[in-house]
mmCIF file of C-alpha atoms in Angstrom:
data_model
loop_
_atom_site.group_PDB
_atom_site.id
_atom_site.type_symbol
_atom_site.label_atom_id
_atom_site.label_comp_id
_atom_site.label_asym_id
_atom_site.label_seq_id
_atom_site.Cartn_x
_atom_site.Cartn_y
_atom_site.Cartn_z
ATOM 1 C CA MET A 58 24.894 5.697 -49.606
ATOM 2 C CA ASN A 59 22.884 5.960 -52.823
ATOM 3 C CA GLU A 60 21.486 9.329 -51.921
ATOM 4 C CA LYS A 61 23.662 12.348 -52.328
ATOM 5 C CA THR A 62 24.356 14.267 -49.136
ATOM 6 C CA SER A 63 24.985 17.982 -48.985
ATOM 7 C CA ARG A 64 25.758 20.593 -46.460
ATOM 8 C CA PRO A 65 22.605 21.668 -44.553
ATOM 9 C CA VAL A 66 21.077 24.921 -45.770
ATOM 10 C CA LEU A 67 18.665 27.306 -44.108
ATOM 11 C CA ALA A 68 14.946 27.059 -44.765
ATOM 12 C CA LYS A 69 13.357 29.475 -47.170
ATOM 13 C CA ALA A 70 12.964 32.998 -45.898
ATOM 14 C CA GLY A 71 9.548 33.872 -44.548
ATOM 15 C CA ARG A 72 8.625 30.313 -43.600
ATOM 16 C CA GLN A 73 7.795 30.077 -39.904
ATOM 17 C CA SER A 74 8.564 26.407 -39.364
ATOM 18 C CA PRO A 75 10.726 24.194 -41.586
ATOM 19 C CA THR A 76 8.884 21.204 -43.016
ATOM 20 C CA LEU A 77 10.002 17.640 -43.506
ATOM 21 C CA GLU A 78 10.643 18.496 -47.179
ATOM 22 C CA ASP A 79 12.938 21.354 -46.110
ATOM 23 C CA LEU A 80 14.772 18.981 -43.814
ATOM 24 C CA ALA A 81 15.214 16.360 -46.547
ATOM 25 C CA THR A 82 16.503 18.992 -48.990
ATOM 26 C CA ALA A 83 18.942 20.382 -46.436
ATOM 27 C CA ALA A 84 20.239 16.905 -45.610
ATOM 28 C CA GLY A 85 20.440 15.812 -49.247
ATOM 29 C CA VAL A 86 18.192 12.797 -48.733
ATOM 30 C CA SER A 87 14.693 11.780 -49.773
ATOM 31 C CA ARG A 88 11.660 12.689 -47.703
ATOM 32 C CA SER A 89 11.108 9.042 -46.737
ATOM 33 C CA THR A 90 14.712 8.657 -45.583
ATOM 34 C CA ALA A 91 14.432 11.832 -43.494
ATOM 35 C CA SER A 92 11.228 10.497 -41.943
ATOM 36 C CA ARG A 93 12.816 7.138 -41.122
ATOM 37 C CA ALA A 94 15.862 8.848 -39.602
ATOM 38 C CA ILE A 95 13.677 10.984 -37.325
ATOM 39 C CA ASN A 96 11.422 8.141 -36.239
ATOM 40 C CA GLY A 97 14.089 5.539 -35.591
ATOM 41 C CA GLY A 98 13.292 3.430 -38.642
ATOM 42 C CA LEU A 99 15.565 0.832 -40.179
ATOM 43 C CA LYS A 100 17.498 0.989 -43.450
ATOM 44 C CA VAL A 101 18.997 4.412 -42.811
ATOM 45 C CA SER A 102 22.750 4.591 -43.313
ATOM 46 C CA PRO A 103 24.927 6.242 -40.637
ATOM 47 C CA GLU A 104 25.855 8.958 -43.160
ATOM 48 C CA ALA A 105 22.225 9.799 -43.932
ATOM 49 C CA LYS A 106 21.306 9.762 -40.244
ATOM 50 C CA ALA A 107 24.175 12.135 -39.447
ATOM 51 C CA ALA A 108 23.138 14.451 -42.282
ATOM 52 C CA VAL A 109 19.547 14.552 -41.061
ATOM 53 C CA GLU A 110 20.636 15.245 -37.481
ATOM 54 C CA ALA A 111 22.865 18.088 -38.660
ATOM 55 C CA ALA A 112 20.000 19.533 -40.723
ATOM 56 C CA ILE A 113 17.675 19.359 -37.710
ATOM 57 C CA VAL A 114 20.107 21.532 -35.748
ATOM 58 C CA ALA A 115 20.746 23.936 -38.624
ATOM 59 C CA LEU A 116 17.054 24.462 -39.409
ATOM 60 C CA GLY A 117 15.723 24.291 -35.859
ATOM 61 C CA TYR A 118 13.360 21.601 -37.099
ATOM 62 C CA THR A 119 10.709 20.266 -34.685
ATOM 63 C CA PRO A 120 8.911 17.075 -35.744
ATOM 64 C CA ASN A 121 5.135 17.206 -35.957
ATOM 65 C CA GLN A 122 4.198 14.983 -33.018
ATOM 66 C CA ALA A 123 0.812 14.019 -34.394
ATOM 67 C CA ALA A 124 2.311 12.931 -37.725
ATOM 68 C CA ARG A 125 5.174 11.218 -35.941
ATOM 69 C CA SER A 126 2.745 9.241 -33.778
ATOM 70 C CA LEU A 127 1.015 7.952 -36.909
ATOM 71 C CA VAL A 128 4.354 6.619 -38.163
ATOM 72 C CA THR A 129 5.752 5.232 -34.914
ATOM 73 C CA ARG A 130 2.406 4.380 -33.265
ATOM 74 C CA ARG A 131 3.807 5.991 -30.128
ATOM 75 C CA THR A 132 2.751 8.999 -28.075
ATOM 76 C CA ALA A 133 6.113 9.728 -26.396
ATOM 77 C CA SER A 134 4.403 9.723 -23.008
ATOM 78 C CA VAL A 135 3.998 7.219 -20.178
ATOM 79 C CA ALA A 136 1.596 7.228 -17.228
ATOM 80 C CA LEU A 137 2.371 6.985 -13.537
ATOM 81 C CA VAL A 138 -0.800 5.591 -11.970
ATOM 82 C CA ILE A 139 -1.298 6.286 -8.246
ATOM 83 C CA PRO A 140 -4.671 4.960 -7.044
ATOM 84 C CA GLU A 141 -4.671 7.149 -3.933
ATOM 85 C CA PRO A 142 -6.525 10.375 -3.044
ATOM 86 C CA ASP A 143 -4.806 13.611 -4.057
ATOM 87 C CA ALA A 144 -4.239 14.733 -0.449
ATOM 88 C CA ARG A 145 -2.417 11.509 0.416
ATOM 89 C CA VAL A 146 -0.156 11.792 -2.625
ATOM 90 C CA MET A 147 0.719 15.410 -1.890
ATOM 91 C CA MET A 148 1.553 14.819 1.800
ATOM 92 C CA ASP A 149 3.451 11.518 1.714
ATOM 93 C CA PRO A 150 7.186 11.854 0.839
ATOM 94 C CA TYR A 151 7.071 8.350 -0.623
ATOM 95 C CA PHE A 152 5.198 9.579 -3.678
ATOM 96 C CA ALA A 153 7.517 12.555 -4.167
ATOM 97 C CA ALA A 154 10.444 10.107 -4.251
ATOM 98 C CA VAL A 155 8.625 7.869 -6.750
ATOM 99 C CA ILE A 156 7.820 10.746 -9.115
ATOM 100 C CA THR A 157 11.413 11.980 -8.922
ATOM 101 C CA GLY A 158 12.808 8.507 -9.614
ATOM 102 C CA VAL A 159 10.590 7.841 -12.630
ATOM 103 C CA ASN A 160 11.367 11.287 -14.053
ATOM 104 C CA ASP A 161 15.060 10.547 -13.650
ATOM 105 C CA ALA A 162 14.675 7.373 -15.715
ATOM 106 C CA LEU A 163 12.981 9.346 -18.502
ATOM 107 C CA ARG A 164 15.457 12.235 -18.441
ATOM 108 C CA ASP A 165 17.497 11.141 -21.474
ATOM 109 C CA THR A 166 14.482 10.081 -23.548
ATOM 110 C CA ASP A 167 11.757 11.958 -25.439
ATOM 111 C CA MET A 168 9.107 10.516 -23.121
ATOM 112 C CA GLN A 169 6.939 12.739 -20.944
ATOM 113 C CA LEU A 170 5.347 11.659 -17.668
ATOM 114 C CA VAL A 171 1.565 11.794 -17.220
ATOM 115 C CA LEU A 172 0.400 11.584 -13.601
ATOM 116 C CA LEU A 173 -2.926 9.804 -13.017
ATOM 117 C CA MET A 174 -4.352 9.943 -9.481
ATOM 118 C CA SER A 175 -7.628 8.710 -8.050
ATOM 119 C CA ARG A 176 -10.088 11.161 -6.601
ATOM 120 C CA ALA A 177 -12.223 10.467 -3.572
ATOM 121 C CA GLY A 178 -14.948 8.007 -4.520
ATOM 122 C CA ASP A 179 -13.405 7.126 -7.898
ATOM 123 C CA ASP A 180 -13.014 3.566 -9.052
ATOM 124 C CA SER A 181 -10.402 2.535 -11.582
ATOM 125 C CA ALA A 182 -12.740 2.603 -14.605
ATOM 126 C CA ARG A 183 -12.009 6.190 -15.635
ATOM 127 C CA THR A 184 -8.240 5.709 -15.492
ATOM 128 C CA LEU A 185 -8.426 2.389 -17.306
ATOM 129 C CA ARG A 186 -10.460 3.983 -20.124
ATOM 130 C CA TYR A 187 -7.696 6.563 -20.515
ATOM 131 C CA LEU A 188 -4.977 3.903 -20.591
ATOM 132 C CA ARG A 189 -6.911 1.842 -23.133
ATOM 133 C CA GLY A 190 -7.408 4.913 -25.342
ATOM 134 C CA GLY A 191 -3.892 4.961 -26.763
ATOM 135 C CA HIS A 192 -2.897 8.167 -24.957
ATOM 136 C CA VAL A 193 0.321 6.675 -23.507
ATOM 137 C CA ASP A 194 2.960 4.149 -24.543
ATOM 138 C CA GLY A 195 3.103 2.439 -21.161
ATOM 139 C CA ALA A 196 2.212 2.698 -17.492
ATOM 140 C CA ILE A 197 3.811 2.385 -14.065
ATOM 141 C CA VAL A 198 1.411 1.496 -11.248
ATOM 142 C CA VAL A 199 2.300 2.249 -7.624
ATOM 143 C CA SER A 200 0.453 1.814 -4.300
ATOM 144 C CA HIS A 201 -2.247 -0.437 -5.668
ATOM 145 C CA HIS A 202 -4.807 -2.247 -3.506
ATOM 146 C CA ARG A 203 -6.301 -5.735 -3.542
ATOM 147 C CA ALA A 204 -9.623 -4.532 -4.968
ATOM 148 C CA ASP A 205 -7.951 -2.774 -7.912
ATOM 149 C CA ASP A 206 -8.138 -4.719 -11.171
ATOM 150 C CA TRP A 207 -5.021 -3.176 -12.696
ATOM 151 C CA VAL A 208 -3.169 -6.452 -13.197
ATOM 152 C CA GLU A 209 -6.067 -8.290 -14.814
ATOM 153 C CA THR A 210 -6.978 -5.398 -17.115
ATOM 154 C CA LEU A 211 -3.536 -4.125 -18.092
ATOM 155 C CA GLY A 212 -2.356 -7.678 -18.601
ATOM 156 C CA THR A 213 -4.978 -8.196 -21.309
ATOM 157 C CA ILE A 214 -4.872 -4.904 -23.267
ATOM 158 C CA GLY A 215 -1.204 -5.248 -24.167
ATOM 159 C CA LEU A 216 -0.076 -1.914 -22.739
ATOM 160 C CA PRO A 217 3.526 -2.196 -21.459
ATOM 161 C CA THR A 218 3.180 -1.990 -17.673
ATOM 162 C CA VAL A 219 5.517 -2.132 -14.680
ATOM 163 C CA PHE A 220 4.423 -2.243 -11.035
ATOM 164 C CA ILE A 221 6.248 -0.582 -8.175
ATOM 165 C CA GLY A 222 5.561 -3.060 -5.401
ATOM 166 C CA ARG A 223 4.573 -6.687 -5.809
ATOM 167 C CA PRO A 224 1.091 -6.982 -7.340
ATOM 168 C CA TRP A 225 -1.386 -9.335 -5.727
ATOM 169 C CA ASN A 226 -1.537 -11.437 -8.862
ATOM 170 C CA THR A 227 1.971 -12.266 -10.059
ATOM 171 C CA GLY A 228 0.712 -14.920 -12.479
ATOM 172 C CA SER A 229 0.129 -12.335 -15.210
ATOM 173 C CA GLY A 230 3.840 -12.026 -15.886
ATOM 174 C CA LEU A 231 3.802 -8.225 -15.548
ATOM 175 C CA PRO A 232 7.185 -7.100 -14.190
ATOM 176 C CA PHE A 233 7.559 -5.331 -10.865
ATOM 177 C CA VAL A 234 10.217 -3.694 -8.736
ATOM 178 C CA ASP A 235 10.039 -3.990 -4.969
ATOM 179 C CA LEU A 236 11.882 -4.110 -1.664
ATOM 180 C CA ASP A 237 12.160 -7.336 0.331
ATOM 181 C CA ASN A 238 9.411 -6.206 2.707
ATOM 182 C CA PHE A 239 9.261 -9.561 4.485
ATOM 183 C CA GLU A 240 12.917 -9.311 5.442
ATOM 184 C CA GLY A 241 12.401 -5.702 6.530
ATOM 185 C CA GLY A 242 9.733 -6.724 9.051
ATOM 186 C CA ARG A 243 11.909 -9.602 10.230
ATOM 187 C CA LEU A 244 14.878 -7.278 10.808
ATOM 188 C CA ALA A 245 12.703 -4.933 12.890
ATOM 189 C CA ALA A 246 11.559 -7.763 15.187
ATOM 190 C CA ARG A 247 15.046 -9.182 15.663
ATOM 191 C CA HIS A 248 16.485 -5.722 16.363
ATOM 192 C CA LEU A 249 13.966 -4.916 19.103
ATOM 193 C CA ALA A 250 14.389 -8.378 20.623
ATOM 194 C CA GLY A 251 18.170 -7.910 20.514
ATOM 195 C CA LYS A 252 17.724 -4.708 22.522
ATOM 196 C CA GLY A 253 16.132 -6.751 25.307
ATOM 197 C CA ARG A 254 12.581 -5.651 24.566
ATOM 198 C CA ILE A 255 10.135 -8.459 25.279
ATOM 199 C CA HIS A 256 6.712 -6.808 25.197
ATOM 200 C CA LEU A 257 6.414 -5.978 21.527
ATOM 201 C CA ALA A 258 3.632 -4.871 19.197
ATOM 202 C CA THR A 259 3.244 -3.554 15.666
ATOM 203 C CA VAL A 260 1.285 -0.881 13.860
ATOM 204 C CA ALA A 261 0.852 -2.712 10.551
ATOM 205 C CA GLY A 262 -0.214 -1.184 7.254
ATOM 206 C CA PRO A 263 -3.492 -1.730 5.364
ATOM 207 C CA THR A 264 -4.394 -5.381 4.876
ATOM 208 C CA ASP A 265 -5.226 -4.796 1.198
ATOM 209 C CA MET A 266 -1.636 -3.848 0.223
ATOM 210 C CA THR A 267 1.072 -6.441 -0.413
ATOM 211 C CA ALA A 268 3.847 -4.366 1.188
ATOM 212 C CA ALA A 269 1.932 -4.165 4.470
ATOM 213 C CA VAL A 270 1.104 -7.877 4.448
ATOM 214 C CA ASP A 271 4.708 -8.866 3.715
ATOM 215 C CA ARG A 272 6.091 -6.574 6.444
ATOM 216 C CA LEU A 273 3.671 -8.047 8.984
ATOM 217 C CA GLU A 274 4.531 -11.628 8.026
ATOM 218 C CA GLY A 275 8.236 -10.858 8.313
ATOM 219 C CA TRP A 276 7.669 -9.252 11.718
ATOM 220 C CA LEU A 277 5.846 -12.328 13.009
ATOM 221 C CA GLN A 278 8.609 -14.578 11.677
ATOM 222 C CA GLY A 279 11.238 -12.436 13.411
ATOM 223 C CA LEU A 280 9.381 -12.702 16.728
ATOM 224 C CA LYS A 281 9.242 -16.465 16.338
ATOM 225 C CA GLU A 282 12.965 -16.670 15.634
ATOM 226 C CA ALA A 283 13.653 -14.536 18.727
ATOM 227 C CA GLY A 284 11.587 -16.885 20.900
ATOM 228 C CA LEU A 285 8.859 -14.327 21.538
ATOM 229 C CA GLN A 286 5.144 -14.969 21.347
ATOM 230 C CA ALA A 287 2.916 -13.248 18.821
ATOM 231 C CA ALA A 288 2.305 -9.665 19.928
ATOM 232 C CA PRO A 289 -0.649 -7.277 19.507
ATOM 233 C CA VAL A 290 -1.278 -6.013 15.969
ATOM 234 C CA VAL A 291 -3.239 -2.898 15.049
ATOM 235 C CA HIS A 292 -3.542 -1.739 11.439
ATOM 236 C CA GLY A 293 -2.996 1.842 10.317
ATOM 237 C CA ASP A 294 -3.138 3.627 6.978
ATOM 238 C CA PHE A 295 0.519 4.665 6.499
ATOM 239 C CA THR A 296 -0.206 8.205 7.793
ATOM 240 C CA THR A 297 0.967 9.969 10.977
ATOM 241 C CA ALA A 298 -2.601 10.418 12.207
ATOM 242 C CA GLY A 299 -3.313 6.743 11.534
ATOM 243 C CA GLY A 300 -0.175 5.736 13.440
ATOM 244 C CA ALA A 301 -1.165 7.859 16.429
ATOM 245 C CA GLU A 302 -4.660 6.363 16.564
ATOM 246 C CA ALA A 303 -3.284 2.836 16.241
ATOM 247 C CA ALA A 304 -0.780 3.493 19.036
ATOM 248 C CA ARG A 305 -3.539 4.649 21.378
ATOM 249 C CA ASN A 306 -5.390 1.411 20.674
ATOM 250 C CA LEU A 307 -2.243 -0.658 21.225
ATOM 251 C CA PHE A 308 -1.385 0.835 24.595
ATOM 252 C CA ALA A 309 -4.988 0.590 25.735
ATOM 253 C CA GLN A 310 -4.713 -3.153 25.061
ATOM 254 C CA ALA A 311 -1.195 -3.641 26.409
ATOM 255 C CA PRO A 312 0.169 -0.790 28.547
ATOM 256 C CA GLU A 313 3.270 -2.840 29.365
ATOM 257 C CA LEU A 314 4.644 -2.590 25.811
ATOM 258 C CA ASP A 315 8.328 -1.668 25.591
ATOM 259 C CA GLY A 316 8.848 -1.883 21.822
ATOM 260 C CA VAL A 317 6.778 -0.988 18.726
ATOM 261 C CA PHE A 318 7.382 -1.580 15.036
ATOM 262 C CA ALA A 319 5.438 0.766 12.752
ATOM 263 C CA ALA A 320 5.240 -0.313 9.113
ATOM 264 C CA SER A 321 6.021 3.204 7.858
ATOM 265 C CA ASP A 322 8.009 6.158 9.167
ATOM 266 C CA LEU A 323 4.941 8.388 9.069
ATOM 267 C CA MET A 324 3.071 5.976 11.337
ATOM 268 C CA ALA A 325 6.164 5.723 13.565
ATOM 269 C CA LEU A 326 6.032 9.494 14.059
ATOM 270 C CA GLY A 327 2.426 9.124 15.205
ATOM 271 C CA VAL A 328 3.491 6.408 17.653
ATOM 272 C CA VAL A 329 6.238 8.630 19.118
ATOM 273 C CA ASP A 330 3.833 11.575 19.458
ATOM 274 C CA THR A 331 1.301 9.389 21.274
ATOM 275 C CA LEU A 332 3.916 8.021 23.660
ATOM 276 C CA ARG A 333 5.240 11.446 24.550
ATOM 277 C CA ALA A 334 1.741 12.805 25.070
ATOM 278 C CA ALA A 335 1.232 9.965 27.580
ATOM 279 C CA GLY A 336 4.468 10.863 29.392
ATOM 280 C CA ARG A 337 6.474 7.888 28.137
ATOM 281 C CA ARG A 338 10.033 8.268 26.923
ATOM 282 C CA VAL A 339 11.453 7.067 23.622
ATOM 283 C CA PRO A 340 13.568 4.963 23.637
ATOM 284 C CA GLU A 341 14.008 4.593 27.421
ATOM 285 C CA ASP A 342 10.480 3.350 28.081
ATOM 286 C CA VAL A 343 9.449 2.267 24.588
ATOM 287 C CA ALA A 344 11.748 1.691 21.602
ATOM 288 C CA VAL A 345 10.267 2.460 18.167
ATOM 289 C CA VAL A 346 11.245 1.185 14.709
ATOM 290 C CA GLY A 347 9.812 2.626 11.491
ATOM 291 C CA PHE A 348 10.015 1.693 7.825
ATOM 292 C CA ASP A 349 11.068 3.727 4.736
ATOM 293 C CA ASN A 350 14.057 5.803 5.914
ATOM 294 C CA HIS A 351 12.462 9.117 5.019
ATOM 295 C CA ASP A 352 14.534 12.205 5.750
ATOM 296 C CA ILE A 353 12.349 13.118 8.736
ATOM 297 C CA GLU A 354 12.766 13.261 12.506
ATOM 298 C CA ALA A 355 10.380 12.929 15.405
ATOM 299 C CA ALA A 356 9.882 15.770 17.884
ATOM 300 C CA ASN A 357 13.007 17.125 19.612
ATOM 301 C CA GLY A 358 15.211 15.868 16.807
ATOM 302 C CA LEU A 359 14.864 12.176 17.649
ATOM 303 C CA GLY A 360 16.159 10.054 14.779
ATOM 304 C CA LEU A 361 14.064 7.030 13.840
ATOM 305 C CA THR A 362 15.527 3.568 13.619
ATOM 306 C CA THR A 363 14.017 2.348 10.364
ATOM 307 C CA VAL A 364 14.205 -0.099 7.488
ATOM 308 C CA ALA A 365 15.763 1.575 4.455
ATOM 309 C CA HIS A 366 13.500 1.726 1.435
ATOM 310 C CA PRO A 367 15.378 3.116 -1.601
ATOM 311 C CA MET A 368 12.202 4.532 -3.129
ATOM 312 C CA MET A 369 13.855 6.810 -5.660
ATOM 313 C CA GLU A 370 16.157 4.064 -6.914
ATOM 314 C CA ILE A 371 13.276 1.570 -7.115
ATOM 315 C CA ALA A 372 11.177 4.064 -9.081
ATOM 316 C CA LYS A 373 14.063 4.791 -11.445
ATOM 317 C CA GLN A 374 14.516 1.054 -12.015
ATOM 318 C CA ALA A 375 10.791 0.742 -12.770
ATOM 319 C CA GLY A 376 11.084 3.579 -15.297
ATOM 320 C CA GLN A 377 14.034 1.887 -16.981
ATOM 321 C CA LEU A 378 12.141 -1.405 -17.164
ATOM 322 C CA LEU A 379 9.173 0.367 -18.745
ATOM 323 C CA ILE A 380 11.403 1.944 -21.390
ATOM 324 C CA ARG A 381 12.700 -1.541 -22.243
ATOM 325 C CA ALA A 382 9.157 -2.891 -22.390
ATOM 326 C CA VAL A 383 8.069 -0.092 -24.767
ATOM 327 C CA GLU A 384 11.110 -0.377 -27.026
ATOM 328 C CA ASN A 385 11.267 -4.182 -27.053
ATOM 329 C CA PRO A 386 7.712 -5.532 -27.204
ATOM 330 C CA GLY A 387 7.516 -9.153 -26.139
ATOM 331 C CA GLU A 388 10.712 -9.132 -24.090
ATOM 332 C CA GLN A 389 10.212 -11.088 -20.866
ATOM 333 C CA LEU A 390 11.250 -8.863 -17.947
ATOM 334 C CA GLU A 391 12.022 -10.364 -14.557
ATOM 335 C CA PRO A 392 11.022 -8.805 -11.204
ATOM 336 C CA VAL A 393 13.706 -6.801 -9.395
ATOM 337 C CA ILE A 394 13.826 -7.130 -5.587
ATOM 338 C CA TYR A 395 16.021 -4.834 -3.496
ATOM 339 C CA PRO A 396 17.465 -6.160 -0.201
ATOM 340 C CA ALA A 397 16.250 -4.774 3.131
ATOM 341 C CA GLU A 398 18.638 -2.987 5.486
ATOM 342 C CA LEU A 399 18.087 -1.686 9.017
ATOM 343 C CA VAL A 400 19.303 1.837 9.833
ATOM 344 C CA VAL A 401 19.775 2.254 13.610
ATOM 345 C CA ARG A 402 19.181 5.678 15.162
ATOM 346 C CA GLY A 403 18.066 7.231 18.436
ATOM 347 C CA SER A 404 14.577 5.746 18.745
ATOM 348 C CA THR A 405 16.106 2.386 19.789
ATOM 349 C CA ALA A 406 19.454 3.667 21.077
ATOM 350 C CA CYS A 407 19.379 2.404 24.657
#
C-alpha cells in the first residue's frame, strides 16, 4: 500500500460529527481512498479498507447519504409496490408475509424498504412517477392486475424490478418468483375426487390476476384427469366476504355440491361460514379445500385442507433477486418457481 496507515485517532474536540477528512486522517489514507472504501469502489487495498473500517468505528463516523448517493448513484432504498387498496393490504395475511420476507432479504444490507400502495380510485401513474424519479434503486411488484402497465413501463425505464407472481407479459425478461399455481389447482381437484366427491365446484379468484387464472386452469385439468365433467365456477376477490357471497351463488346454482375448492384460504373461510349457516356440515356434507396455508382456522377449530404457498420464502427470494439485479446491472435473472404441495386437514377428513 503506497499510503501510510496509522492507528485511528479521535476526531477533534468540539466537533459534533466527524467528516470524511477526519476519517481519512484517522485511517492514514487520502480522502479519495476513504471515499472509495466507504462507497464500495475499486482500487482500494485490503489494508486501506481495514484501516477505514476501523476508523469508522473509532470515530462513530456516519456517511452523508446525500453525498454518498452522488458518488454511488444509489439511494439505499427499494420499493415494494402493492397495487391494492390499503384496507385489503392491512387485512390479508398474505401481504404481511410478503413484507416480512422482503425485509428479511434486506436485513444484512444497507437498503431500506419503501412501501407503495394504491389508494381507492388511484391508477398507477402516481406510483410510476415516483419510481421514475430516482427515489429507489429497484422495485418489487406484488399482486398486480392485467390492466396495470407495470411490466411495460418498468421494463423500459431500466429500474431493476422483480415480480412476485408471474406477470401477464413475460416477454419483457423481468424476473419473477412464483408458486406453481396450476399444479396447486390440479392437486385440489384430484384430492377431492380421491375422497369420492363427484359434485364439485370452485370459488376462483379474480380473472385479471395470473395466480387466479392458473389455479382455475389447473383445477379444470385435475377434474378432467379424474374423469369428472367441468363444474360450476364463481369468481371471488380473495376475501372472506367475497368467498361467502360466491358460495351462496354456487349453492343456489347447484345445491347438490359435495366438494368446493376456494382459490384462497380467506375465501375458503367464507365458504365454510356459508355452509354452516345453511345447516350443512364440513366435511361430512361438503368437503372444502383452500389455497395459501395461512395459519388460520375456520369456526370451531376446523383445520383447512389447503395448497401450501410459502409466501415468506417467495418474498425473501424476490428480495435476494432484486439485490442481485441492483448490484449486477445487466445480469440475466431467471424466474424461480416453487412446487405446489397439498396439506390435508379436517375440512376434507372424511
